[in-house]
Coordinates of C-alpha atoms and ligand atoms in Angstrom, one line a residue:
M18 CA 16.5 15.8 -15.2
P19 CA 17.4 19.5 -15.4
A20 CA 16.9 21.2 -18.7
V21 CA 20.7 21.6 -19.1
S22 CA 23.7 19.5 -18.4
K23 CA 26.5 21.7 -19.7
V24 CA 26.4 25.6 -19.5
L25 CA 28.8 28.4 -20.4
V26 CA 28.6 31.5 -18.3
V27 CA 30.2 34.6 -19.8
G28 CA 31.1 37.1 -17.0
G29 CA 32.4 36.6 -13.5
G30 CA 30.3 39.3 -11.7
A31 CA 27.5 38.7 -9.3
A32 CA 25.0 37.5 -11.9
G33 CA 27.4 35.1 -13.7
V34 CA 29.0 33.6 -10.6
A35 CA 25.7 33.2 -8.8
T36 CA 24.2 31.3 -11.8
A37 CA 27.3 29.2 -12.1
I38 CA 27.2 28.2 -8.4
L39 CA 23.5 27.3 -8.3
L40 CA 23.8 25.1 -11.5
A41 CA 27.1 23.5 -10.5
E42 CA 25.8 22.6 -7.0
A43 CA 23.0 20.7 -8.7
G44 CA 25.4 18.7 -10.9
V45 CA 25.4 20.8 -14.1
E46 CA 28.8 21.1 -15.7
V47 CA 29.6 24.8 -15.8
D48 CA 32.4 26.8 -17.5
L49 CA 32.7 30.4 -16.5
L50 CA 34.7 32.9 -18.5
E51 CA 36.0 36.2 -17.0
I52 CA 37.8 38.6 -19.3
K53 CA 39.8 40.1 -16.5
P54 CA 43.0 38.3 -15.5
D55 CA 42.3 38.8 -11.8
I56 CA 39.0 39.2 -10.0
V57 CA 40.5 40.7 -6.8
T58 CA 41.3 44.2 -8.2
L59 CA 41.1 47.4 -6.2
G60 CA 37.6 48.6 -6.1
S61 CA 35.1 50.6 -4.1
G62 CA 32.4 49.3 -1.8
I63 CA 28.9 48.0 -2.5
T64 CA 25.7 48.2 -0.6
L65 CA 23.8 44.9 -0.7
Q66 CA 20.1 45.2 0.1
G67 CA 18.2 42.5 2.0
N68 CA 16.9 40.9 -1.2
A69 CA 20.5 40.5 -2.4
L70 CA 21.5 39.0 0.9
R71 CA 18.7 36.4 0.6
V72 CA 20.2 35.1 -2.6
L73 CA 23.7 35.2 -1.2
R74 CA 22.4 33.0 1.7
D75 CA 20.9 30.6 -0.8
L76 CA 24.3 30.4 -2.5
G77 CA 25.9 29.3 0.8
V78 CA 28.0 32.3 1.3
W79 CA 26.1 34.3 4.0
D80 CA 28.6 33.5 6.8
D81 CA 31.5 34.7 4.7
V82 CA 29.6 37.8 3.5
Q83 CA 28.6 38.7 7.1
K84 CA 32.2 38.4 8.3
A85 CA 33.5 40.5 5.4
G86 CA 30.9 43.2 5.6
Y87 CA 29.0 45.6 7.9
G88 CA 25.2 45.1 8.3
F89 CA 22.8 47.8 9.4
D90 CA 19.0 48.4 9.6
T91 CA 18.5 52.1 9.4
L92 CA 19.0 54.9 6.9
G93 CA 20.0 58.3 8.0
L94 CA 19.0 61.5 6.3
R95 CA 21.2 64.5 7.1
A96 CA 21.1 68.2 6.1
P97 CA 23.9 69.7 4.0
D98 CA 24.7 72.2 6.7
P99 CA 28.1 72.6 8.5
A100 CA 27.0 70.2 11.3
G101 CA 25.5 67.6 9.0
T102 CA 22.4 67.8 11.2
V103 CA 20.4 64.5 11.3
I104 CA 17.0 65.2 9.9
A105 CA 15.6 61.6 10.2
V106 CA 16.7 58.1 10.9
L107 CA 14.4 55.8 9.0
P108 CA 14.0 52.1 9.7
D109 CA 15.1 50.4 6.5
A110 CA 12.9 47.5 5.4
R111 CA 14.3 44.0 5.9
T112 CA 13.6 43.0 2.3
G113 CA 15.4 39.7 2.6
G114 CA 13.3 38.5 5.5
P115 CA 13.4 39.2 9.3
D116 CA 16.6 37.2 9.9
L117 CA 18.8 39.2 7.5
P118 CA 19.9 42.9 8.0
A119 CA 18.1 45.5 5.9
A120 CA 21.4 46.3 4.2
L121 CA 25.1 45.3 4.3
G122 CA 28.1 47.2 3.0
M123 CA 31.2 45.3 1.9
P124 CA 34.3 45.9 -0.2
R125 CA 33.6 44.8 -3.8
Q126 CA 36.7 42.7 -4.0
E127 CA 35.6 40.8 -0.9
L128 CA 32.3 40.0 -2.5
A129 CA 34.1 38.8 -5.7
R130 CA 36.6 36.7 -3.6
V131 CA 33.8 35.0 -1.6
L132 CA 31.7 34.2 -4.7
H133 CA 34.6 32.9 -6.7
A134 CA 35.8 30.7 -3.8
R135 CA 32.3 29.2 -3.5
A136 CA 32.1 28.6 -7.3
E137 CA 35.4 26.8 -7.2
D138 CA 34.3 24.7 -4.2
V139 CA 31.2 23.5 -6.1
G140 CA 33.1 22.6 -9.2
V141 CA 32.7 25.6 -11.5
K142 CA 35.6 25.7 -14.0
I143 CA 36.7 29.4 -14.0
R144 CA 38.8 30.6 -16.8
L145 CA 40.2 34.0 -16.2
A146 CA 41.6 36.3 -19.0
T147 CA 39.3 34.5 -21.4
T148 CA 36.3 35.5 -23.4
C149 CA 33.9 34.2 -26.0
T150 CA 34.7 35.3 -29.6
G151 CA 32.1 33.4 -31.6
I152 CA 28.6 32.0 -31.0
E153 CA 26.6 29.8 -33.3
Q154 CA 23.5 27.9 -32.2
D155 CA 21.1 25.4 -33.5
A156 CA 18.0 23.8 -32.0
T157 CA 19.9 21.6 -29.6
G158 CA 22.9 23.5 -28.5
V159 CA 25.4 26.4 -28.9
D160 CA 28.8 26.2 -30.4
V161 CA 31.3 28.7 -29.1
E162 CA 34.8 29.8 -29.9
L163 CA 37.0 31.2 -27.1
S164 CA 39.7 33.8 -27.1
D165 CA 42.3 31.1 -26.3
G166 CA 41.5 29.3 -29.5
S167 CA 39.5 26.5 -27.9
R168 CA 35.9 25.5 -28.9
G169 CA 33.0 24.0 -27.0
R170 CA 29.4 23.0 -27.3
Y171 CA 26.9 23.9 -24.6
D172 CA 23.2 23.4 -23.9
L173 CA 23.0 27.1 -22.9
V174 CA 25.1 30.3 -22.9
V175 CA 24.4 32.8 -20.1
G176 CA 25.6 36.3 -21.1
A177 CA 26.3 37.9 -17.7
D178 CA 29.0 40.2 -19.0
G179 CA 27.8 43.5 -17.7
I180 CA 26.4 46.8 -19.0
R181 CA 28.4 46.8 -22.2
S182 CA 27.8 43.1 -22.8
W183 CA 29.8 41.7 -25.7
T184 CA 27.5 38.6 -25.7
R185 CA 24.6 40.9 -26.3
R186 CA 26.3 42.4 -29.4
M187 CA 27.4 39.0 -30.6
I188 CA 23.8 37.8 -30.8
G189 CA 22.8 41.0 -32.4
V190 CA 20.6 42.5 -29.7
P191 CA 20.5 46.3 -30.0
L192 CA 20.1 48.2 -26.7
E193 CA 20.6 51.9 -26.0
T194 CA 22.4 52.7 -22.8
R195 CA 21.7 56.2 -21.6
S196 CA 23.5 58.5 -19.2
T197 CA 21.0 59.7 -16.5
G198 CA 22.8 63.1 -16.2
M199 CA 24.6 62.3 -13.0
G200 CA 28.2 61.4 -12.2
I201 CA 29.5 59.8 -9.0
W202 CA 32.8 60.3 -7.1
R203 CA 33.5 57.3 -4.9
A204 CA 36.3 56.8 -2.4
F205 CA 37.1 53.7 -0.4
T206 CA 38.6 54.7 2.9
T207 CA 38.7 54.3 6.7
R208 CA 35.5 54.1 8.8
P209 CA 35.3 56.6 11.7
D210 CA 33.4 55.2 14.7
T211 CA 30.5 57.6 14.1
V212 CA 29.6 55.9 10.8
T213 CA 27.4 52.9 11.6
R214 CA 24.9 53.0 8.7
T215 CA 24.4 54.7 5.4
D216 CA 23.6 58.5 5.7
L217 CA 22.4 60.4 2.7
F218 CA 22.8 64.2 2.4
Y219 CA 20.3 65.3 -0.3
G220 CA 20.9 68.6 -1.9
G221 CA 23.5 71.2 -0.8
P222 CA 26.3 72.0 -3.3
Q223 CA 25.9 68.6 -5.1
Y224 CA 22.9 66.3 -5.8
I225 CA 23.7 63.7 -3.1
A226 CA 26.5 62.9 -0.7
G227 CA 26.7 59.8 1.3
Y228 CA 28.7 56.9 2.8
C229 CA 28.2 53.3 3.6
P230 CA 30.3 51.3 6.2
T231 CA 31.8 48.2 4.6
G232 CA 33.6 46.6 7.6
Q233 CA 34.9 47.5 11.0
D234 CA 37.7 49.5 9.5
S235 CA 36.4 50.6 6.1
L236 CA 33.7 52.5 4.3
Y237 CA 33.0 54.0 0.9
A238 CA 32.0 57.6 0.5
Y239 CA 30.4 59.2 -2.5
I240 CA 29.3 62.5 -4.0
V241 CA 26.9 62.6 -6.9
E242 CA 27.2 65.6 -9.2
E243 CA 26.0 66.7 -12.6
A244 CA 27.6 64.4 -15.1
Q245 CA 30.8 66.0 -16.5
D246 CA 33.8 65.0 -18.5
R247 CA 36.3 64.3 -15.8
S248 CA 38.6 62.1 -18.0
A249 CA 41.3 64.7 -18.3
L250 CA 42.0 64.8 -14.6
T251 CA 45.0 62.9 -13.2
P252 CA 44.5 60.6 -10.2
D253 CA 45.9 63.3 -7.9
E254 CA 43.5 65.9 -9.4
Q255 CA 40.6 63.5 -9.0
L256 CA 41.4 63.1 -5.4
S257 CA 41.7 66.9 -4.9
E258 CA 38.4 67.4 -6.6
M259 CA 36.6 64.9 -4.5
V260 CA 38.0 66.4 -1.3
R261 CA 37.0 69.9 -2.6
L262 CA 33.4 68.7 -3.3
S263 CA 33.2 67.1 0.1
E264 CA 33.9 70.4 1.8
G265 CA 30.2 71.2 1.2
Y266 CA 29.2 68.6 3.7
G267 CA 29.7 68.3 7.5
G268 CA 29.1 65.9 10.4
P269 CA 31.0 62.6 9.8
W270 CA 32.3 64.1 6.5
D271 CA 34.6 66.2 8.6
E272 CA 36.2 62.9 9.9
I273 CA 36.1 61.2 6.5
R274 CA 37.7 64.1 4.5
P275 CA 41.2 63.9 6.1
T276 CA 41.3 60.1 5.3
L277 CA 40.9 60.8 1.6
T278 CA 44.6 60.7 0.7
D279 CA 45.0 57.8 -1.7
P280 CA 44.3 58.7 -5.3
T281 CA 44.2 55.0 -6.3
R282 CA 41.0 54.6 -4.1
V283 CA 39.1 57.4 -5.8
S284 CA 37.0 56.9 -9.0
Y285 CA 34.5 58.7 -11.1
T286 CA 31.7 57.1 -13.1
W287 CA 28.5 58.3 -14.9
F288 CA 25.2 56.9 -13.9
E289 CA 23.7 55.0 -16.9
S290 CA 20.6 52.9 -17.4
H291 CA 18.8 50.6 -19.9
V292 CA 16.2 47.9 -19.9
L293 CA 16.1 45.2 -22.6
E294 CA 12.6 44.5 -23.8
E295 CA 11.5 41.0 -23.2
P296 CA 12.5 38.3 -24.0
W297 CA 16.1 38.4 -22.7
N298 CA 17.0 35.2 -24.7
R299 CA 17.7 34.5 -28.3
G300 CA 17.3 30.8 -28.6
R301 CA 19.8 29.2 -26.2
V302 CA 21.7 32.4 -25.3
V303 CA 20.2 34.5 -22.5
L304 CA 21.3 37.8 -21.1
I305 CA 21.0 38.5 -17.3
G306 CA 22.1 41.2 -14.8
D307 CA 23.5 44.5 -16.1
A308 CA 23.6 42.9 -19.6
A309 CA 19.8 43.1 -19.6
H310 CA 18.9 45.9 -17.2
A311 CA 21.1 48.5 -15.5
C312 CA 20.1 51.1 -13.0
P313 CA 21.8 54.1 -11.4
P314 CA 22.7 53.1 -7.8
T315 CA 20.1 55.5 -6.2
L316 CA 18.3 52.5 -4.6
A317 CA 21.4 50.3 -4.5
Q318 CA 19.5 47.5 -6.3
G319 CA 21.7 46.6 -9.3
A320 CA 23.5 43.7 -7.7
A321 CA 20.3 42.5 -6.0
Q322 CA 18.5 42.4 -9.3
A323 CA 21.5 40.6 -11.0
L324 CA 21.5 38.0 -8.2
E325 CA 17.7 37.6 -8.4
D326 CA 18.0 36.9 -12.2
A327 CA 20.6 34.2 -11.4
A328 CA 18.4 32.6 -8.8
V329 CA 15.3 32.5 -10.9
L330 CA 17.1 31.3 -14.1
A331 CA 18.9 28.6 -12.2
E332 CA 15.7 27.4 -10.5
L333 CA 13.8 27.2 -13.8
L334 CA 16.7 25.4 -15.6
L335 CA 16.9 22.9 -12.8
T336 CA 13.1 22.2 -12.6
S337 CA 12.2 22.3 -16.3
D338 CA 12.6 19.4 -18.7
A339 CA 13.7 21.5 -21.7
V340 CA 15.1 24.9 -22.7
D341 CA 11.9 25.9 -24.5
A342 CA 9.4 28.7 -24.9
T343 CA 7.6 27.8 -21.6
L344 CA 10.9 28.2 -19.6
W345 CA 11.6 31.6 -21.2
Q346 CA 8.0 32.8 -20.6
S347 CA 8.3 31.8 -16.9
F348 CA 11.6 33.6 -16.7
M349 CA 10.2 36.8 -18.1
E350 CA 7.0 36.6 -16.0
R351 CA 9.1 36.5 -12.9
R352 CA 11.9 38.9 -13.9
Y353 CA 10.8 41.5 -16.5
D354 CA 8.3 43.7 -14.7
R355 CA 10.3 43.6 -11.4
A356 CA 13.6 44.5 -12.9
R357 CA 12.0 47.2 -15.1
A358 CA 10.2 48.7 -12.0
V359 CA 13.5 48.9 -10.1
V360 CA 15.3 50.6 -13.0
E361 CA 12.5 53.1 -13.6
A362 CA 12.3 54.0 -9.8
S363 CA 16.1 54.3 -9.6
V364 CA 16.1 56.7 -12.6
Q365 CA 13.2 58.7 -11.2
L366 CA 14.9 59.3 -7.9
G367 CA 17.8 61.0 -9.7
Q368 CA 15.5 62.8 -12.1
W369 CA 13.7 64.5 -9.3
L370 CA 17.0 65.9 -8.0
I371 CA 18.0 67.1 -11.5
D372 CA 14.7 68.8 -12.0
G373 CA 14.7 70.3 -8.5
E374 CA 11.4 68.6 -7.9
R375 CA 10.1 67.5 -4.5
G376 CA 9.0 64.0 -5.5
D377 CA 7.5 61.4 -3.1
V378 CA 10.9 59.8 -2.3
P379 CA 9.6 57.8 0.8
G380 CA 6.6 56.6 -1.2
L381 CA 8.7 55.4 -4.1
M382 CA 11.3 53.8 -1.8
G383 CA 8.4 52.1 0.1
R384 CA 6.9 50.7 -3.1
I385 CA 10.2 49.2 -4.3
S386 CA 10.9 47.8 -0.8
A387 CA 7.5 46.1 -0.8
L388 CA 8.1 44.8 -4.3
V389 CA 11.5 43.3 -3.6
S390 CA 10.5 41.9 -0.2
E391 CA 8.5 39.2 -2.1
P392 CA 11.0 36.5 -3.2
A393 CA 11.6 36.9 -7.0
Ligands
FAD691 C1 28.8 53.8 -9.5 C2 28.0 52.6 -9.2 C3 27.7 52.2 -8.0 C4 26.9 51.0 -7.7 N1 26.6 50.7 -6.5 C5 25.8 49.6 -6.2 C6 25.4 49.3 -4.9 O1 25.8 49.9 -4.0 N2 24.6 48.2 -4.8 C7 24.2 47.5 -5.8 O2 23.4 46.5 -5.6 N3 24.5 47.8 -7.1 C8 25.3 48.8 -7.3 N4 25.7 49.1 -8.6 C9 25.3 48.3 -9.7 C10 26.0 47.0 -9.7 O3 27.4 47.2 -9.6 C11 25.6 46.1 -10.9 O4 24.3 46.2 -11.1 C12 26.1 44.7 -10.7 O5 27.5 44.6 -10.5 C13 25.7 43.9 -11.9 O6 26.3 42.6 -11.9 P1 26.6 41.8 -13.2 O7 27.2 40.5 -12.8 O8 25.4 41.8 -14.1 O9 27.6 42.7 -14.0 P2 29.1 43.1 -13.6 O10 29.3 43.3 -12.1 O11 29.5 44.2 -14.5 O12 30.0 41.8 -14.0 C14 30.2 41.5 -15.4 C15 31.5 40.7 -15.4 O13 31.7 40.3 -16.7 C16 33.1 40.6 -17.1 N5 33.1 40.7 -18.6 C17 32.8 41.8 -19.3 N6 32.9 41.6 -20.6 C18 33.3 40.3 -20.7 C19 33.6 39.4 -21.8 N7 33.5 39.8 -23.0 N8 34.0 38.1 -21.5 C20 34.1 37.7 -20.2 N9 33.8 38.5 -19.2 C21 33.4 39.7 -19.4 C22 33.5 41.8 -16.3 O14 34.9 41.9 -16.2 C23 32.7 41.6 -15.0 O15 33.5 40.8 -14.1 C24 26.5 50.3 -8.8 C25 26.8 50.6 -10.1 C26 27.6 51.8 -10.3 C27 27.9 52.1 -11.8

């Protein structure tokens, strides 16, 4: 018998939907709340590393992910000169195992669509435009109140509601989320034939410029700058600013730049990070994914770590007899140090650039690749 028979998941991102799928597949009754009215909103792209793909395969969505995305096995390093000269092409570690690509880019809305479709197929009850407004727990369960006025009682509540988790606040867990000092411009646009992998341009006028193919016809391109207040810019001004900043980079950027014409496909976000000290649960409410640990995307590991949380939590819930101290200890033994190491390494990569320090980037990337190559 699994440790739970009825679970509420708050948040319909990668962490929440993955947990819901794995539990529902095993016969657990799962309700999933997503505050947004629609999951398929315009977004940018996402880079999924091999260890994320391993979990997606276990969720039964690998074929769909592969069809919707663009896999690759190398990482290019280019100079910030007018030609975008290739400095090195590094073989990227296949952290998900030899039969999965090292990385795959895909449109964020496609990932959401594929995961939500799978969740519905395995019987997860998804309630959009709904959130949890009250939580009270006792030794045997959690009573919740929802924004539509309904109530329910669950064996467990999973708070997978992202970096500013409301669940985290409702259970009174303080956590300071810090800006890392960098801001990122992202644009979702057309892929020129010359872009077949992620290339990174370190240095030059900004900290980092790069792009990642997300399909035969699409990619997302990004420029990382010193964090600034860009909130006063109109969408058209944001687009112009990203185009202007991109003029510092050559090679494929010369083909990408003319495609940057749609202000609705450009966004600006600060890099932020936090790690919640263990344990990540308070009784029968547990926080996972960005709600517990968030990293800047310098290693593109955020979604991978969120998916790993989901996989380990679901496995423990399905193989334990009770939601008890032993279960939470096992969860932290398998997740805490690993997620923390990824957050710290991701912050360090950015900090070296901010400090103008020549850190051991390949060494650090190699250590994290080795760590996440082991299944969580
Ligand atoms: C600029 C940027 C680029 C990134 N690029 C990458 C990348 O390339 N690769 C990568 O692996 N990671 C990347 N990340 C990190 C990655 O996006 C996150 O780590 C990942 O999405 C975390 O998944 P999650 O499910 O924990 O949270 P989220 O994806 O944030 O999902 C949380 C969900 O909960 C919902 N929600 C919020 N509040 C409530 C509420 N009160 N009630 C109900 N629902 C609620 C939200 O609407 C959302 O759908 C990037 C992050 C940033 C900021």
